[in-house]
Coordinates of C-alpha atoms in Angstrom, one line a residue:
Chain A
X13 CA -4.6 -29.3 10.7
X14 CA -3.6 -32.8 9.8
X15 CA -7.2 -33.4 8.8
X16 CA -7.0 -30.4 6.5
X17 CA -3.8 -31.5 4.9
X18 CA -5.0 -35.0 4.3
X19 CA -8.3 -33.8 2.9
X20 CA -6.5 -31.4 0.6
X21 CA -4.3 -34.2 -0.6
X22 CA -7.2 -36.5 -1.1
X23 CA -9.1 -33.9 -3.2
X24 CA -6.0 -33.1 -5.4
X25 CA -5.0 -36.8 -5.8
X26 CA -8.5 -37.8 -6.8
X27 CA -8.6 -34.9 -9.2
X28 CA -11.8 -33.7 -7.5
X29 CA -10.3 -30.2 -7.5
X30 CA -7.3 -28.7 -9.3
X31 CA -6.3 -26.2 -6.7
X32 CA -6.7 -25.8 -3.0
X33 CA -6.8 -22.2 -1.8
X34 CA -5.4 -22.1 1.8
X35 CA -2.8 -20.5 4.0
X36 CA 1.0 -21.1 4.2
X37 CA 3.6 -19.4 6.4
X38 CA 5.9 -16.9 4.6
X39 CA 9.6 -16.4 5.4
X40 CA 8.8 -13.8 8.0
X41 CA 6.3 -16.0 9.8
X42 CA 3.3 -14.1 8.4
X43 CA 0.5 -16.4 7.2
X44 CA -0.4 -15.8 3.6
X45 CA -2.6 -17.3 0.8
X46 CA -1.3 -20.4 -0.9
X47 CA -2.5 -22.0 -4.0
X48 CA -1.8 -25.7 -3.9
X49 CA -2.1 -27.6 -7.2
X50 CA 0.1 -30.6 -6.4
X51 CA -0.8 -33.1 -3.7
X52 CA 2.7 -33.0 -2.3
X53 CA 2.3 -29.2 -1.8
X54 CA -0.5 -29.8 0.7
X55 CA 2.0 -30.3 3.5
X56 CA 2.6 -26.5 3.4
X57 CA -1.0 -25.7 4.5
X58 CA -1.4 -24.2 7.9
X59 CA -4.4 -23.0 9.9
X60 CA -4.0 -21.0 13.1
X61 CA -4.6 -17.6 14.6
X62 CA -2.3 -16.0 12.0
X63 CA -4.7 -17.0 9.2
X64 CA -6.8 -13.9 9.0
X65 CA -7.1 -13.0 5.4
X66 CA -10.5 -13.5 3.7
X67 CA -9.6 -16.0 1.0
X68 CA -12.9 -15.7 -0.8
X69 CA -11.5 -12.7 -2.7
X70 CA -9.6 -15.2 -4.9
X71 CA -12.8 -17.0 -6.0
X72 CA -13.5 -14.3 -8.6
X73 CA -9.9 -13.6 -9.8
X74 CA -9.5 -14.8 -13.4
X75 CA -6.0 -16.3 -13.0
X76 CA -7.1 -18.3 -10.0
X77 CA -10.3 -19.5 -11.7
X78 CA -8.3 -20.5 -14.7
X79 CA -6.5 -23.2 -12.6
X80 CA -9.7 -25.2 -12.7
X81 CA -12.0 -26.5 -10.0
X82 CA -11.3 -24.9 -6.6
X83 CA -11.4 -26.0 -3.0
X84 CA -11.1 -23.3 -0.4
X85 CA -10.2 -23.3 3.3
X86 CA -13.1 -21.4 4.7
X87 CA -13.6 -20.0 8.2
X88 CA -16.9 -18.3 9.0
X89 CA -16.2 -15.0 7.1
X90 CA -15.1 -17.0 4.0
X91 CA -18.2 -19.1 4.1
X92 CA -20.4 -16.1 4.4
X93 CA -18.6 -14.4 1.5
X94 CA -19.2 -17.5 -0.5
X95 CA -22.9 -17.3 0.2
X96 CA -22.9 -13.6 -0.9
X97 CA -21.0 -14.5 -4.1
X98 CA -23.5 -17.2 -4.9
X99 CA -26.4 -14.9 -4.1
X100 CA -25.0 -12.3 -6.4
X101 CA -24.4 -14.9 -9.2
X102 CA -20.6 -14.5 -9.1
X103 CA -20.1 -18.1 -8.3
X104 CA -21.8 -21.5 -8.8
X105 CA -22.2 -23.5 -5.7
X106 CA -21.3 -26.7 -7.5
X107 CA -18.0 -25.2 -8.8
X108 CA -16.2 -25.2 -5.5
X109 CA -15.4 -27.5 -2.6
X110 CA -15.6 -25.8 0.9
X111 CA -13.0 -26.9 3.4
X112 CA -14.9 -25.4 6.3
X113 CA -13.0 -24.5 9.5
X114 CA -14.9 -24.1 12.8
X115 CA -14.2 -21.3 15.2
X116 CA -12.1 -23.8 17.2
X117 CA -9.9 -24.5 14.1
X118 CA -11.4 -27.9 13.4
X119 CA -12.1 -29.2 9.9
X120 CA -15.9 -29.3 9.2
X121 CA -17.7 -31.6 6.9
X122 CA -19.4 -29.2 4.5
X123 CA -21.0 -31.6 2.1
X124 CA -23.2 -28.9 0.4
X125 CA -24.7 -25.4 0.6
X126 CA -27.4 -26.5 3.0
X127 CA -24.9 -27.9 5.5
X128 CA -22.9 -24.6 5.2
X129 CA -26.1 -22.6 5.7
X130 CA -26.9 -24.6 8.8
X131 CA -23.5 -23.9 10.3
X132 CA -23.6 -20.2 9.5
X133 CA -27.1 -19.9 11.0
X134 CA -26.0 -21.3 14.4
X135 CA -22.9 -19.0 14.5
X136 CA -22.6 -15.5 16.0
X137 CA -23.1 -13.2 13.0
X138 CA -22.7 -9.8 14.7
X139 CA -19.5 -7.8 14.3
X140 CA -16.4 -9.3 15.9
X141 CA -15.8 -8.6 19.6
X142 CA -12.6 -6.7 18.9
X143 CA -14.4 -4.1 16.8
X144 CA -17.4 -3.6 19.0
X145 CA -15.6 -1.3 21.4
X146 CA -14.4 1.2 18.8
X147 CA -17.8 1.1 17.1
X148 CA -19.6 1.9 20.4
X149 CA -17.1 4.7 21.1
X150 CA -17.7 6.2 17.7
X151 CA -21.5 6.0 18.1
X152 CA -21.2 7.9 21.4
X153 CA -19.6 10.9 19.6
X154 CA -21.7 13.8 18.3
X155 CA -22.2 13.9 14.5
X156 CA -19.7 16.8 14.4
X157 CA -17.1 14.9 16.4
X158 CA -17.6 11.8 14.3
X159 CA -17.2 13.8 11.1
X160 CA -13.9 15.3 12.5
X161 CA -12.7 11.8 13.4
X162 CA -13.3 10.4 9.9
X163 CA -11.9 13.6 8.3
X164 CA -8.7 13.1 10.2
X165 CA -8.4 9.4 9.5
X166 CA -9.4 9.6 5.9
X167 CA -7.1 12.5 5.1
X168 CA -4.3 9.9 5.5
X169 CA -5.8 7.7 2.7
X170 CA -3.4 7.3 -0.2
X171 CA -6.0 5.9 -2.6
X172 CA -4.1 2.6 -3.1
X173 CA -7.4 0.8 -3.0
X174 CA -6.1 -2.1 -0.9
X175 CA -9.4 -1.9 1.0
X176 CA -11.3 -2.5 -2.2
X177 CA -8.9 -5.1 -3.6
X178 CA -9.0 -7.1 -0.4
X179 CA -12.8 -7.3 -0.2
X180 CA -14.4 -10.4 -1.7
X181 CA -17.6 -8.3 -2.3
X182 CA -15.7 -5.7 -4.4
X183 CA -15.5 -7.9 -7.5
X184 CA -16.5 -5.4 -10.1
X185 CA -14.1 -5.5 -13.1
X186 CA -14.4 -1.7 -13.4
X187 CA -15.1 0.2 -10.2
X188 CA -17.0 3.5 -10.1
X189 CA -13.7 5.3 -9.3
X190 CA -12.3 4.0 -12.5
X191 CA -15.1 5.4 -14.6
X192 CA -13.6 8.7 -15.8
X193 CA -16.2 10.0 -18.3
X194 CA -17.5 11.6 -16.1
X195 CA -15.1 11.3 -13.3
X196 CA -17.4 10.6 -10.3
X197 CA -14.7 10.4 -7.7
X198 CA -11.6 12.6 -7.8
X199 CA -8.5 10.6 -8.7
X200 CA -6.3 12.5 -6.4
X201 CA -5.9 11.7 -2.7
X202 CA -7.2 14.7 -0.7
X203 CA -9.5 14.8 2.2
X204 CA -12.8 15.5 0.3
X205 CA -12.0 13.0 -2.4
X206 CA -10.9 10.4 0.1
X207 CA -14.2 10.8 2.1
X208 CA -16.2 10.5 -1.1
X209 CA -14.4 7.2 -1.9
X210 CA -14.9 5.7 1.5
X211 CA -18.5 6.7 1.8
X212 CA -19.2 5.3 -1.6
X213 CA -17.4 2.1 -0.7
X214 CA -19.3 1.7 2.5
X215 CA -22.7 2.4 0.9
X216 CA -21.9 -0.2 -1.8
X217 CA -21.3 -2.7 0.9
X218 CA -24.3 -1.9 3.0
X219 CA -26.2 -5.2 3.4
X220 CA -23.4 -7.1 1.7
X221 CA -20.5 -6.7 4.2
X222 CA -20.0 -9.9 6.2
X223 CA -17.8 -8.2 8.9
X224 CA -14.4 -9.9 8.0
X225 CA -12.6 -6.6 8.6
X226 CA -10.2 -7.3 5.7
X227 CA -10.5 -3.8 4.3
X228 CA -9.1 -2.3 7.6
X229 CA -6.5 -5.0 8.0
X230 CA -5.2 -4.4 4.5
X231 CA -4.8 -0.6 4.8
X232 CA -1.1 0.1 4.6
X233 CA -1.5 3.3 6.6
X234 CA -3.7 1.8 9.2
X235 CA -7.0 3.6 8.6
X236 CA -9.8 1.6 10.4
X237 CA -12.1 1.8 7.4
X238 CA -13.7 -1.5 8.3
X239 CA -15.5 0.4 11.1
X240 CA -17.5 2.2 8.4
X241 CA -18.9 -1.0 6.8
X242 CA -19.3 -2.6 10.2
X243 CA -21.4 0.3 11.4
X244 CA -23.6 -0.4 8.4
X245 CA -23.8 -4.1 9.3
X246 CA -25.3 -3.0 12.6
X247 CA -27.6 -0.5 10.9
X248 CA -28.9 -3.0 8.4
X249 CA -29.5 -5.5 11.2
X250 CA -31.3 -2.9 13.3
X251 CA -33.6 -1.8 10.4
X252 CA -34.1 -5.0 8.4
X253 CA -33.1 -7.8 10.9
X254 CA -30.7 -9.2 8.3
X255 CA -27.1 -10.3 8.4
X256 CA -25.4 -10.7 5.1
X257 CA -24.1 -14.1 3.9
X258 CA -26.6 -16.3 5.6
X259 CA -28.0 -18.0 2.6
X260 CA -27.3 -18.5 -1.1
X261 CA -30.4 -16.6 -2.0
X262 CA -29.9 -13.3 -0.3
X263 CA -31.6 -10.4 -1.9
X264 CA -29.9 -7.0 -1.9
X265 CA -31.1 -5.0 1.1
X266 CA -30.7 -1.6 -0.5
X267 CA -31.9 -2.3 -4.0
X268 CA -34.9 -4.5 -3.3
X269 CA -38.3 -2.8 -3.4
X270 CA -41.7 -4.3 -2.5
X271 CA -45.2 -2.9 -2.6
X272 CA -45.6 -3.5 1.1
X273 CA -42.5 -1.5 2.0
X274 CA -43.3 1.0 4.7
X275 CA -41.7 3.8 2.8
X276 CA -44.0 5.6 0.3
X277 CA -41.4 7.6 -1.7
X278 CA -40.2 5.0 -4.2
X279 CA -43.2 3.0 -5.2
Chain B
X17 CA 34.1 17.4 -3.1
X18 CA 36.0 15.2 -0.7
X19 CA 34.0 14.0 2.3
X20 CA 35.0 15.2 5.7
X21 CA 34.0 13.7 9.1
X22 CA 33.1 15.7 12.2
X23 CA 31.6 15.0 15.6
X24 CA 28.3 16.4 16.6
X25 CA 27.1 16.0 20.2
X26 CA 23.6 14.8 20.9
X27 CA 22.7 18.1 22.4
X28 CA 24.1 20.0 19.4
X29 CA 21.8 18.1 17.1
X30 CA 18.8 20.1 18.5
X31 CA 20.7 23.3 17.9
X32 CA 21.4 22.3 14.3
X33 CA 17.8 21.3 13.8
X34 CA 16.5 24.6 15.2
X35 CA 19.0 26.6 13.3
X36 CA 17.9 24.9 10.0
X37 CA 14.3 25.4 10.8
X38 CA 14.7 29.2 11.0
X39 CA 15.2 29.5 7.3
X40 CA 13.8 26.3 5.9
X41 CA 10.9 23.9 6.3
X42 CA 11.9 20.6 7.9
X43 CA 10.5 17.2 6.8
X44 CA 11.2 14.7 9.5
X45 CA 10.0 11.4 10.9
X46 CA 7.8 11.3 14.0
X47 CA 6.1 8.5 15.8
X48 CA 2.3 8.9 15.7
X49 CA -0.1 7.8 18.4
X50 CA -0.6 4.5 16.7
X51 CA 3.2 3.9 16.6
X52 CA 3.4 4.4 12.9
X53 CA 6.4 6.5 11.7
X54 CA 5.2 9.4 9.6
X55 CA 7.2 12.1 7.9
X56 CA 5.7 15.5 8.5
X57 CA 6.6 19.1 8.1
X58 CA 8.1 21.1 10.9
X59 CA 7.7 18.9 14.0
X60 CA 9.4 20.1 17.1
X61 CA 12.8 18.5 17.7
X62 CA 11.5 16.5 20.7
X63 CA 8.9 14.8 18.4
X64 CA 11.5 13.6 15.8
X65 CA 12.5 10.0 16.1
X66 CA 16.1 8.7 15.8
X67 CA 15.2 5.1 16.5
X68 CA 12.9 4.1 13.7
X69 CA 13.6 1.3 11.3
X70 CA 11.3 2.5 8.5
X71 CA 8.6 5.1 8.1
X72 CA 5.3 3.7 6.8
X73 CA 5.4 5.9 3.8
X74 CA 8.7 6.8 2.2
X75 CA 9.7 10.5 2.3
X76 CA 9.4 10.7 -1.5
X77 CA 6.4 13.0 -1.0
X78 CA 9.0 15.8 -0.4
X79 CA 10.2 15.7 -4.0
X80 CA 7.2 14.0 -5.7
X81 CA 4.1 15.0 -3.8
X82 CA 1.2 12.6 -4.0
X83 CA -0.8 15.4 -5.6
X84 CA 0.9 18.3 -7.4
X85 CA -0.8 21.1 -9.3
X86 CA 0.8 21.7 -12.7
X87 CA -1.2 24.8 -13.8
X88 CA -4.5 26.6 -13.5
X89 CA -6.8 27.6 -16.4
X90 CA -9.8 29.6 -17.2
X91 CA -12.0 28.8 -20.2
X92 CA -13.0 32.0 -22.0
X93 CA -15.4 31.3 -24.9
X94 CA -13.2 29.7 -27.5
X95 CA -9.9 29.7 -25.7
X96 CA -8.3 28.7 -22.4
X97 CA -6.1 31.1 -20.5
X98 CA -3.3 29.2 -18.7
X99 CA -1.8 30.6 -15.5
X100 CA 1.5 28.9 -14.7
X101 CA 2.8 28.3 -11.2
X102 CA 5.8 30.3 -9.9
X103 CA 8.2 27.5 -9.1
X104 CA 10.4 29.9 -7.2
X105 CA 7.8 29.8 -4.5
X106 CA 8.8 26.2 -3.8
X107 CA 10.3 26.4 -0.3
X108 CA 13.7 25.4 0.8
X109 CA 13.3 22.1 2.6
X110 CA 15.5 19.9 4.8
X111 CA 14.8 16.2 4.6
X112 CA 15.9 15.2 8.1
X113 CA 16.8 11.7 9.3
X114 CA 16.3 9.9 6.0
X115 CA 17.8 6.5 6.2
X116 CA 20.4 5.7 3.5
X117 CA 17.9 3.7 1.4
X118 CA 15.5 6.6 1.2
X119 CA 18.4 9.1 0.5
X120 CA 19.7 6.8 -2.3
X121 CA 16.1 6.7 -3.7
X122 CA 16.5 10.4 -4.5
X123 CA 19.2 9.5 -7.1
X124 CA 16.8 6.9 -8.6
X125 CA 14.0 9.4 -8.8
X126 CA 16.3 11.9 -10.4
X127 CA 17.3 9.3 -13.0
X128 CA 13.6 9.1 -14.0
X129 CA 12.5 12.8 -13.6
X130 CA 15.7 14.3 -15.1
X131 CA 16.3 11.5 -17.7
X132 CA 15.9 13.3 -21.1
X133 CA 13.4 16.0 -20.4
X134 CA 14.0 17.7 -17.1
X135 CA 10.8 17.7 -15.0
X136 CA 10.9 21.3 -13.8
X137 CA 8.8 20.7 -10.7
X138 CA 11.0 17.8 -9.5
X139 CA 14.2 19.6 -10.4
X140 CA 13.2 22.8 -8.5
X141 CA 12.2 20.8 -5.4
X142 CA 15.5 18.9 -5.6
X143 CA 17.5 22.1 -6.0
X144 CA 15.9 23.4 -2.9
X145 CA 16.4 20.3 -0.8
X146 CA 19.0 19.5 1.7
X147 CA 19.3 15.9 2.9
X148 CA 20.5 15.1 6.4
X149 CA 20.8 11.3 6.3
X150 CA 20.8 9.0 9.2
X151 CA 22.7 5.6 9.1
X152 CA 20.8 2.6 10.4
X153 CA 21.8 1.2 13.8
X154 CA 19.0 -1.3 13.6
X155 CA 17.2 -3.2 10.9
X156 CA 14.6 -6.0 10.5
X157 CA 13.8 -9.0 8.4
X158 CA 12.3 -6.8 5.6
X159 CA 15.5 -4.8 5.0
X160 CA 17.5 -5.7 2.0
X161 CA 19.6 -2.6 1.0
X162 CA 22.7 -4.8 0.7
X163 CA 21.1 -6.8 -2.0
X164 CA 20.6 -3.7 -4.1
X165 CA 24.2 -2.5 -3.9
X166 CA 23.7 -0.2 -0.9
X167 CA 24.4 -0.5 2.8
X168 CA 23.0 0.8 6.1
X169 CA 25.6 3.6 5.9
X170 CA 25.5 4.4 2.2
X171 CA 26.2 8.0 1.4
X172 CA 24.3 8.4 -1.9
X173 CA 21.8 11.2 -1.8
X174 CA 22.8 12.7 1.6
X175 CA 24.4 16.1 1.9
X176 CA 25.3 15.3 5.5
X177 CA 25.1 11.7 6.8
X178 CA 24.7 11.3 10.6
X179 CA 25.8 8.0 12.2
X180 CA 25.3 7.2 15.8
X181 CA 28.4 6.7 17.9
X182 CA 28.7 4.2 20.7
X183 CA 28.4 6.9 23.4
X184 CA 25.2 8.4 21.9
X185 CA 26.8 11.3 20.0
X186 CA 26.8 11.4 16.3
X187 CA 29.4 11.4 13.5
X188 CA 28.6 13.8 10.7
X189 CA 30.0 13.1 7.3
X190 CA 29.9 16.2 5.1
X191 CA 29.4 14.9 1.6
X192 CA 28.4 17.9 -0.7
X193 CA 28.8 21.6 -1.0
X194 CA 25.3 22.0 0.3
X195 CA 26.3 20.1 3.4
X196 CA 29.5 22.0 3.8
X197 CA 27.7 25.4 3.7
X198 CA 25.6 24.3 6.6
X199 CA 28.6 23.3 8.6
X200 CA 30.3 26.6 7.7
X201 CA 27.3 28.5 8.9
X202 CA 27.2 26.7 12.3
X203 CA 30.9 26.0 13.0
X204 CA 30.5 25.8 16.8
X205 CA 28.3 22.7 16.5
X206 CA 30.8 20.5 14.7
X207 CA 33.9 19.2 16.5
X208 CA 36.8 17.1 15.3
X209 CA 36.2 13.4 15.4
X210 CA 37.6 11.4 18.3
X211 CA 38.0 7.9 16.8
X212 CA 34.9 6.6 18.6
X213 CA 33.2 3.8 16.7
X214 CA 29.9 4.2 14.8
X215 CA 27.1 1.8 15.4
X216 CA 25.9 0.3 12.1
X217 CA 23.4 -2.6 11.8
X218 CA 24.2 -5.6 9.7
X219 CA 21.8 -6.3 6.8
X220 CA 22.1 -9.8 5.3
X221 CA 22.3 -10.0 1.5
X222 CA 19.3 -11.9 0.1
X223 CA 20.0 -11.9 -3.6
X224 CA 22.5 -10.6 -6.1
X225 CA 20.9 -7.9 -8.1
X226 CA 23.3 -8.4 -11.1
X227 CA 22.2 -12.0 -11.3
X228 CA 18.5 -10.9 -11.1
X229 CA 19.0 -8.4 -13.9
X230 CA 20.8 -11.0 -16.0
X231 CA 18.0 -13.6 -15.4
X232 CA 15.2 -11.2 -16.2
X233 CA 16.5 -10.7 -19.7
X234 CA 15.4 -14.2 -20.6
X235 CA 12.5 -14.9 -18.3
X236 CA 9.7 -12.8 -19.6
X237 CA 7.6 -15.8 -20.5
X238 CA 8.5 -17.9 -17.4
X239 CA 5.7 -19.6 -15.5
X240 CA 7.3 -18.0 -12.4
X241 CA 5.2 -14.8 -12.8
X242 CA 1.8 -16.5 -12.7
X243 CA 2.6 -18.9 -9.8
X244 CA 4.2 -16.2 -7.7
X245 CA 1.6 -13.6 -8.2
X246 CA -1.6 -15.5 -7.7
X247 CA -2.0 -14.1 -4.2
X248 CA -1.4 -10.5 -5.4
X249 CA -4.8 -8.7 -5.0
X250 CA -3.8 -5.8 -7.3
X251 CA -3.8 -2.8 -4.9
X252 CA -1.4 0.1 -5.2
X253 CA 0.1 -0.2 -1.7
X254 CA 3.6 -1.4 -2.8
X255 CA 3.9 1.4 -5.4
X256 CA 2.7 4.1 -3.0
X257 CA 4.9 3.1 -0.2
X258 CA 7.9 2.7 -2.5
X259 CA 10.5 5.5 -2.4
X260 CA 11.4 5.1 -6.1
X261 CA 8.1 4.4 -7.8
X262 CA 7.5 7.5 -10.0
X263 CA 4.4 6.8 -12.1
X264 CA 1.7 9.4 -12.1
X265 CA -1.6 10.2 -13.6
X266 CA -2.6 13.6 -15.0
X267 CA -6.1 14.9 -14.5
X268 CA -8.0 18.1 -15.1
X269 CA -10.5 19.2 -12.5
X270 CA -12.9 21.9 -13.7
X271 CA -15.5 23.8 -11.7
X272 CA -17.5 26.2 -14.0
X273 CA -15.0 27.9 -16.2
X274 CA -12.0 27.5 -13.9
X275 CA -9.9 24.5 -13.3
X276 CA -6.6 23.1 -12.7
X277 CA -4.4 20.3 -14.1
X278 CA -2.7 18.1 -11.5
X279 CA -0.7 14.9 -11.4
X280 CA -1.1 12.3 -8.7
X281 CA 0.6 9.0 -7.9
X282 CA -0.4 6.0 -10.0
X283 CA 0.5 2.4 -9.9
X284 CA 1.3 -0.2 -12.6
X285 CA -0.5 -2.7 -10.3
X286 CA -3.9 -1.3 -11.3
X287 CA -5.7 -2.7 -14.3
X288 CA -6.7 0.8 -15.4
X289 CA -3.0 1.8 -15.7
X290 CA -2.6 0.3 -19.2
X291 CA -6.3 0.1 -20.4
X292 CA -6.5 1.5 -23.9
X293 CA -9.4 3.6 -25.1
X294 CA -10.3 0.8 -27.5
X295 CA -10.9 -1.5 -24.5
X296 CA -7.8 -3.6 -25.1
X297 CA -5.5 -4.0 -22.1
X298 CA -2.0 -5.1 -22.9
X299 CA -1.6 -6.1 -19.2
X300 CA -5.0 -7.7 -18.7
X301 CA -4.1 -9.9 -15.7
X302 CA -2.3 -9.4 -12.4
X303 CA 0.7 -11.6 -13.2
X304 CA 1.6 -9.3 -16.1
X305 CA 1.4 -6.3 -13.8
X306 CA 3.5 -8.0 -11.1
X307 CA 6.1 -8.9 -13.8
X308 CA 6.1 -5.3 -15.0
X309 CA 6.8 -4.1 -11.5
X310 CA 9.9 -6.3 -11.2
X311 CA 11.0 -5.9 -14.8
X312 CA 10.9 -2.1 -14.5
X313 CA 13.0 -1.9 -11.4
X314 CA 15.5 -4.7 -12.1
X315 CA 15.7 -4.9 -15.9
X316 CA 14.5 -1.8 -17.7
X317 CA 15.9 0.8 -15.3
X318 CA 19.4 -0.7 -15.1
X319 CA 19.4 -0.8 -18.9
X320 CA 17.9 2.6 -19.7
X321 CA 18.6 4.8 -16.6
X322 CA 21.7 3.1 -15.5
X323 CA 20.3 2.8 -12.0
X324 CA 18.5 0.0 -10.2
X325 CA 14.9 0.9 -9.5
X326 CA 15.0 -0.5 -5.9
X327 CA 16.9 0.6 -2.8
X328 CA 15.9 -2.4 -0.5
X329 CA 13.9 -0.4 2.0
X330 CA 11.4 -3.3 2.3
X331 CA 8.2 -1.2 2.5
X332 CA 6.5 -3.0 -0.4
X333 CA 6.8 -6.2 1.5
X334 CA 6.2 -5.0 5.1
X335 CA 3.1 -3.1 3.9
X336 CA 1.7 -5.7 1.6
X337 CA -1.6 -7.1 2.8
X338 CA -0.8 -10.5 1.2
X339 CA 2.9 -10.8 2.0
X340 CA 4.2 -10.4 -1.6
X341 CA 7.8 -10.5 -0.3
X342 CA 10.0 -9.1 -3.1
X343 CA 13.3 -10.1 -1.7
X344 CA 12.1 -13.7 -1.3
X345 CA 10.8 -13.7 -4.9
X346 CA 14.0 -12.2 -6.3
X347 CA 16.2 -14.7 -4.4
X348 CA 14.0 -17.5 -6.0
X349 CA 14.1 -15.8 -9.4
X350 CA 17.9 -15.6 -9.7
X351 CA 18.0 -19.4 -9.4
X352 CA 15.2 -20.5 -11.8

């Protein structure tokens, strides 16, 4: 942690960056995002088990970007999100400094994208251990039981879109649900409309989700909606042998077509 | 009417609950499997919790449902035939066990929905609502009712306010004619008070809402808004959990020639909320939306509706995925 603080200070003092995006402890002890623009503020930075939010979501927010060149405290999910954002041309690799944090909480020396890629490649990229059990349990259900499970869970959705807003990959400035001519997805919160929204969200993240679980963590009513996207992480890996966020040149799994694809129905 | 105090034994509460449920729907807090506190209709008395600090969602759904049909229509060639809803079908409901913050929120909602034009849906639901409030014997670090001019035993909004006595029975304060008529219909359940003390939690004051309102009048352009809202991700959780947020969207949903118009909760935290047809958005960035949220509750509402738009329940902060702690921010704001 001291290494992180001194590195952040060094970057800010040397004007290498204008803002360091990291974590601080709020008054209730909850870790939350912090935007440090002054070297003296770097002492507030923390990194421990409480620091779970995926900070990469801020890399595409206009008011954060307007602060200037950014450094970001990046654990594995953040690093993978950065790879996806670069792949999808939402971020220039040169525009940020990555303060990588290892799974043991140590500061990594991430000099460039290649170093980051090497670190990601040697990490465990499958879904987090805590989520494997519920995923397996859901897979064991019959399709009817699984449908009932999600119907019950998603009927509680209040359409606050915290799941979308918390996701670094949901960077669209106008989401499909906000297109109202025609209105693709019902505005109201009801079971059918909620299911349409969550299925749409999951499908848009297929092959792009990096298993941070931020959507489920952010849900104020506790719907485990991260299990939907994480299930697709497993599916994409099974079918295509791909994990998202492993390089800065990822092509989109569900919208890339090649003449030698085994399916004959598109080309 | 003048408030009167009675004693109601723990075992009589169940009788009261069951008697009320014979003629009315009851909306009461229960603890779900995942430990979340949820208000639901007609749970059995055994399921109802008396020990919760706050429900995840506020009970405002009982007066301002998250989705409410306004009318149905059929399109016939060149005209539409409207069929209005019979509001008299709105049922009599008892809001049971609402903490004083949530009961006081009803007054705030009324100041919005019955401001100049009376919202007939809201007004009818309110007319048919009885509120059995429950004082707080416990609180947590997110509670700040005392900063908004309320207290853990405030009477605003309740028809009868229950407060736990040291021995486990309850004191019932009968506050309105509605409350009195319930007591009159079940006289055996209510006994004279004994002088036993009520157990009320202490909630520390975090800011002075008068100072906040005064400060807001001159701080519209202050850099505070940007620096304190950088972490806001722009979801609607705070507005939807809030017991006083009253904004709604109106939509038509048509299938073939038939359809309905409904309203559903909306949030000023969304970019789409103020997006004009021209493409211009007067609140184009999140700091402007966060400022609007605070300004509306602590500046515009005191000025126009003569009520503060916040009751200090703390849900916006406890439910925020990025710890936008409103009490902390207002405490800082009053001193900038």
